[in-house]
mmCIF file of C-alpha atoms in Angstrom:
data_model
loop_
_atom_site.group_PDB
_atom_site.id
_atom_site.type_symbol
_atom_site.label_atom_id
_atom_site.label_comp_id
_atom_site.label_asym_id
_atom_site.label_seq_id
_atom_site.Cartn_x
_atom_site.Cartn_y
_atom_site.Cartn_z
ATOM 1 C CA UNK O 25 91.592 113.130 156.392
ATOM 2 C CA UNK O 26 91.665 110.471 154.232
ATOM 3 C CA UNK O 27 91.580 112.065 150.336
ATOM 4 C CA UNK O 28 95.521 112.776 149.702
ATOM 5 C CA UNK O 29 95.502 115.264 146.744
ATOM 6 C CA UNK O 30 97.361 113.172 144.396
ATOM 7 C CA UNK O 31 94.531 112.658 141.854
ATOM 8 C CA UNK O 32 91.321 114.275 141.213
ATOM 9 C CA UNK O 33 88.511 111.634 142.221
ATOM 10 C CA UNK O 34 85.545 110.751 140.005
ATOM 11 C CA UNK O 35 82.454 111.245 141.874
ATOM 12 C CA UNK O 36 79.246 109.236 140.537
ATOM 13 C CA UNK O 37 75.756 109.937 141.395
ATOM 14 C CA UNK O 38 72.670 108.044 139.890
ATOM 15 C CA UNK O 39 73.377 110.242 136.623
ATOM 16 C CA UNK O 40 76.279 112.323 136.401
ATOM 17 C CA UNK O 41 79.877 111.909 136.940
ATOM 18 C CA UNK O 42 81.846 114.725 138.403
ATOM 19 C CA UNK O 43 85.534 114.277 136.745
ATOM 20 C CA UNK O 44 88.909 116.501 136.276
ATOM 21 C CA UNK O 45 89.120 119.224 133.775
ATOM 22 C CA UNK O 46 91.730 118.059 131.036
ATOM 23 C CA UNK O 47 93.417 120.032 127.934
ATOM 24 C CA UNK O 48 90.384 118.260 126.013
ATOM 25 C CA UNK O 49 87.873 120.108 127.596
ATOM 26 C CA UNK O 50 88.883 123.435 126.646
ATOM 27 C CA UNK O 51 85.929 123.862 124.507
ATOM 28 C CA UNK O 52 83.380 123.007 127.122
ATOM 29 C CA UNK O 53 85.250 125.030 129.859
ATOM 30 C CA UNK O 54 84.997 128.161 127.519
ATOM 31 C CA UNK O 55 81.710 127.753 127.127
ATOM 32 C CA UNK O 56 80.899 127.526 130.741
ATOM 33 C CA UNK O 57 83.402 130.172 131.797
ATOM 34 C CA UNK O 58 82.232 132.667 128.499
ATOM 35 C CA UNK O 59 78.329 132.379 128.168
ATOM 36 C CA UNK O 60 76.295 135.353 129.493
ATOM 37 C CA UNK O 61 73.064 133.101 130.184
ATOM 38 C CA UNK O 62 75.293 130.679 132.553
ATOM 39 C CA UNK O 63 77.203 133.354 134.362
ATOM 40 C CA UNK O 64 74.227 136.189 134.417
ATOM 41 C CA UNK O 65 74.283 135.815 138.169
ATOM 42 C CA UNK O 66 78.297 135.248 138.814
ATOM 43 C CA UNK O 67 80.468 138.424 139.208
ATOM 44 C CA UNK O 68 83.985 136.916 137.773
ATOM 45 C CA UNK O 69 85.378 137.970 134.491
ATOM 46 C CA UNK O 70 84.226 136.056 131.643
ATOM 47 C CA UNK O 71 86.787 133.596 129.627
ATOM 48 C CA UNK O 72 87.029 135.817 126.466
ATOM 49 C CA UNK O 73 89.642 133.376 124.764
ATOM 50 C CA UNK O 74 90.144 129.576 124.483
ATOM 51 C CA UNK O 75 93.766 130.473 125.419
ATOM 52 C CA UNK O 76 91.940 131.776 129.178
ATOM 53 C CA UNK O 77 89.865 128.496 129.262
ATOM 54 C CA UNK O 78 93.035 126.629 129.334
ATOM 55 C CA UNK O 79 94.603 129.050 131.625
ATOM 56 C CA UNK O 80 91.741 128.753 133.480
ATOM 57 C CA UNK O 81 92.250 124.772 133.479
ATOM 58 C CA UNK O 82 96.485 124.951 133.939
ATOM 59 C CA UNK O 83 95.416 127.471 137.182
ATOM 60 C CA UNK O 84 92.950 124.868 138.530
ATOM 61 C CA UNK O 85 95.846 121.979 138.229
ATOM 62 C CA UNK O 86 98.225 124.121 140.279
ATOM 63 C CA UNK O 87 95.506 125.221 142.722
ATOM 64 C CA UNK O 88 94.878 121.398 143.189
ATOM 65 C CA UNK O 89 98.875 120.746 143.957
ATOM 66 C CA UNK O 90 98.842 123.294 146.522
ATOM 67 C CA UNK O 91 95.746 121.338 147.760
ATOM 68 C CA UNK O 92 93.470 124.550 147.800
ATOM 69 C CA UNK O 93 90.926 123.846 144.920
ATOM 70 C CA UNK O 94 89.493 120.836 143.694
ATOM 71 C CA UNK O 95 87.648 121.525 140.187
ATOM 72 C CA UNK O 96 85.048 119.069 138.230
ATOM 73 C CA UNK O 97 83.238 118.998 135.469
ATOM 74 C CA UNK O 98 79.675 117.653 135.453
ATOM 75 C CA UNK O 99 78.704 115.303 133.087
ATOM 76 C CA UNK O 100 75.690 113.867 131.780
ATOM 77 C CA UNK O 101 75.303 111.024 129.075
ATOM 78 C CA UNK O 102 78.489 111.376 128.238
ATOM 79 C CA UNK O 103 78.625 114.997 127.707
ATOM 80 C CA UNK O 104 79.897 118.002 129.878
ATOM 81 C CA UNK O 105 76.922 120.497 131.200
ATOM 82 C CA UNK O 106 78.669 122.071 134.007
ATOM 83 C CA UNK O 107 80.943 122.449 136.856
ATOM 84 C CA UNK O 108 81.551 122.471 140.316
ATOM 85 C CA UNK O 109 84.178 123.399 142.374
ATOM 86 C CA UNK O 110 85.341 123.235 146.074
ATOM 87 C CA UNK O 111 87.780 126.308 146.717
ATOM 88 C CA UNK O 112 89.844 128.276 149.159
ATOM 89 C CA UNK O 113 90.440 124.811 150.662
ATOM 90 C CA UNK O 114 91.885 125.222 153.914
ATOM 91 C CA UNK O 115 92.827 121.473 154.949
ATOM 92 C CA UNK O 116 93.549 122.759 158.642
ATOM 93 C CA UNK O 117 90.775 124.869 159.507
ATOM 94 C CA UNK O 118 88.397 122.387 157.770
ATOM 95 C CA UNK O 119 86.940 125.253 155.391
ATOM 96 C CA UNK O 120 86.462 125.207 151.678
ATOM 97 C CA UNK O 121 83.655 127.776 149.427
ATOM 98 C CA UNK O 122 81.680 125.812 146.886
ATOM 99 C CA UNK O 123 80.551 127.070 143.400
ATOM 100 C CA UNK O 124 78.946 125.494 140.620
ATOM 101 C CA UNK O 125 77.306 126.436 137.269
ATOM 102 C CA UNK O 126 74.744 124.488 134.865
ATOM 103 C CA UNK O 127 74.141 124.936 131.006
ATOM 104 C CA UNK O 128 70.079 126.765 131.439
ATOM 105 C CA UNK O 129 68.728 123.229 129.385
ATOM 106 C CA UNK O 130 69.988 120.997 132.220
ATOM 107 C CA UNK O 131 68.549 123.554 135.170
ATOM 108 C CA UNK O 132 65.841 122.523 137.370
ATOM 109 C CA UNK O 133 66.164 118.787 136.855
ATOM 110 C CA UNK O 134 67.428 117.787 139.964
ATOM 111 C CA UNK O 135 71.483 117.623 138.715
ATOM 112 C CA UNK O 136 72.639 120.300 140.796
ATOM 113 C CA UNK O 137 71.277 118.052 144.200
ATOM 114 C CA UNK O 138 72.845 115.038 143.061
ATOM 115 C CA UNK O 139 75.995 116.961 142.404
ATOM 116 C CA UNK O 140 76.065 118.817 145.828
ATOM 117 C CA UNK O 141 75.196 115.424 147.436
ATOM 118 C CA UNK O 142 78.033 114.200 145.889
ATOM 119 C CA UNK O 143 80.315 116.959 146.779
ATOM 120 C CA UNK O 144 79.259 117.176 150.974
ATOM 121 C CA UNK O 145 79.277 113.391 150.965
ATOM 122 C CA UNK O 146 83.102 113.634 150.093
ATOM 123 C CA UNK O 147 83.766 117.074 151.856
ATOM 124 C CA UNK O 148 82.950 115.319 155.229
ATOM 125 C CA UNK O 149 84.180 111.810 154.222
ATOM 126 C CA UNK O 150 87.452 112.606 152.372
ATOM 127 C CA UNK O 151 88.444 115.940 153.334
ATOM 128 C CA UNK O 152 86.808 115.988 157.321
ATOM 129 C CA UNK O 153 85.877 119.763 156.329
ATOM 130 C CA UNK O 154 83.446 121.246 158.626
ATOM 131 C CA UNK O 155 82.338 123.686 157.233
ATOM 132 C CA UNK O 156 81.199 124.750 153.774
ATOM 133 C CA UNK O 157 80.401 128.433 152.420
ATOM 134 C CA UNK O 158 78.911 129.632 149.284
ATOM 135 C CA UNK O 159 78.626 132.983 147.885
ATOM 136 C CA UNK O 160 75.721 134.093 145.759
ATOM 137 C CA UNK O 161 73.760 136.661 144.236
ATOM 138 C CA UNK O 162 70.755 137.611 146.321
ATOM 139 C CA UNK O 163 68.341 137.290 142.792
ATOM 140 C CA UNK O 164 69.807 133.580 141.941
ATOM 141 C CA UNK O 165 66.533 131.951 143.831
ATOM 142 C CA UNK O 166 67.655 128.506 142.478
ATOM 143 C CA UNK O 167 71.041 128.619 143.386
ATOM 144 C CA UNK O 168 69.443 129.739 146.953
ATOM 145 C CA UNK O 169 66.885 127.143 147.208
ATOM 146 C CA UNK O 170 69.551 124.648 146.578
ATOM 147 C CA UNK O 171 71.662 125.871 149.237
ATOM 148 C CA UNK O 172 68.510 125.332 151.818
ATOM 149 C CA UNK O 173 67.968 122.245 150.671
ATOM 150 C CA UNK O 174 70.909 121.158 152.285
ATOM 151 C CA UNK O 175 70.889 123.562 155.646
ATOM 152 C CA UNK O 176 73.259 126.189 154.283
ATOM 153 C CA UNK O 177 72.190 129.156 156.409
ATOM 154 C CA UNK O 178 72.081 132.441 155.296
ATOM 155 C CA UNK O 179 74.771 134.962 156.842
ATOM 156 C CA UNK O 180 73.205 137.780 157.407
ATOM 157 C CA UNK O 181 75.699 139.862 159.517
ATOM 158 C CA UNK O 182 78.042 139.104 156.502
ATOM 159 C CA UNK O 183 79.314 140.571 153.747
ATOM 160 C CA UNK O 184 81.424 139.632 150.813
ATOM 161 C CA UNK O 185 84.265 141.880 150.293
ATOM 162 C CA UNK O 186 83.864 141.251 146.409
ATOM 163 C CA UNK O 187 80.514 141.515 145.089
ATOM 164 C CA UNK O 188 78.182 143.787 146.925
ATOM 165 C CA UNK O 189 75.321 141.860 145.393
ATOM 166 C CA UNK O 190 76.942 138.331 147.023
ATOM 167 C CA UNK O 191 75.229 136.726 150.059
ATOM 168 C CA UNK O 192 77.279 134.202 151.904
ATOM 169 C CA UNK O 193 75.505 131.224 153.264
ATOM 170 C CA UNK O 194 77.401 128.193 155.387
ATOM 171 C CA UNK O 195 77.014 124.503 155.858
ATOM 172 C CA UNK O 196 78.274 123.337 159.620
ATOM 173 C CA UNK O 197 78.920 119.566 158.820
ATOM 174 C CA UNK O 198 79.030 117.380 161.729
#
């Protein structure tokens, strides 16, 4: 492994940069973490408060320290439209989940592929994970077409413990 989990990178792609959540971006991360449209298809409790966003953001920062989550924001001309976040990072067994969300007016523009092209090319480069999981609802068909676009396979004998309406597909990276 090469990434040392002292600093959050900045990832660039052709049009976004993927950077670490500060104190400033509590408005944005509220927004993310609070609006029904974004989160119709995500089962976690939606930030209520600005005082949760930047719980939200002080819980990230320790969750990076302990080297178990690595949490961006994605941003376009200058301006934040979503996230994206590697979790349950398990530096030994080579294992993280991956989650992301996009404001609906930035959807289906090709920003989520550059962002998860991003994201693999530094999971195997940086972190030498092997393997990538990502649990979503069975009626998000864009978050699932994504997710084939890139050879996640569907996991079928699986289950999520969570979210009955979860479906758990996995990237093997060689």
């Amino acid at each position: 492994m090469t990434y040392n989990f002292q600093e959050i990178p900045i990832l660039q792609t052709n049009r976004i940069t993927l950077r670490e959540a500060t104190l400033e971006d509590i408005n944005s991360v509220f927004e993310l973490r609070s609006s029904q449209e974004i989160n119709k298809f995500v089962g976690t409790k939606k930030t209520k408060t600005l005082t949760e966003a930047e719980e939200f953001i002080l819980d990230c920062k320790n969750l990076f320290k302990e080297e178990k989550r690595i949490f961006w924001l994605i941003e376009f001309k200058n301006k934040v439209i979503g996230s994206v976040v590697l979790h349950k990072i398990d530096v030994a067994m080579h294992y993280a989940e991956i989650g992301y969300k996009l404001k609906p007016e930035y959807q289906q523009k090709g920003i989520m592929t550059e962002v998860l092209e991003g994201v693999i090319a530094f999971s195997k480069t940086s972190l030498n994970l092997k393997v990538i999981e990502a649990y979503t609802h069975k009626n998000n068909l864009a978050s699932i077409a994504l997710l084939k676009k890139f050879n996640f396979k569907f996991q079928a004998d699986r289950k999520c413990n969570t979210y009955d309406f979860n479906r758990i597909y996995k990237l093997e990276i060689n």
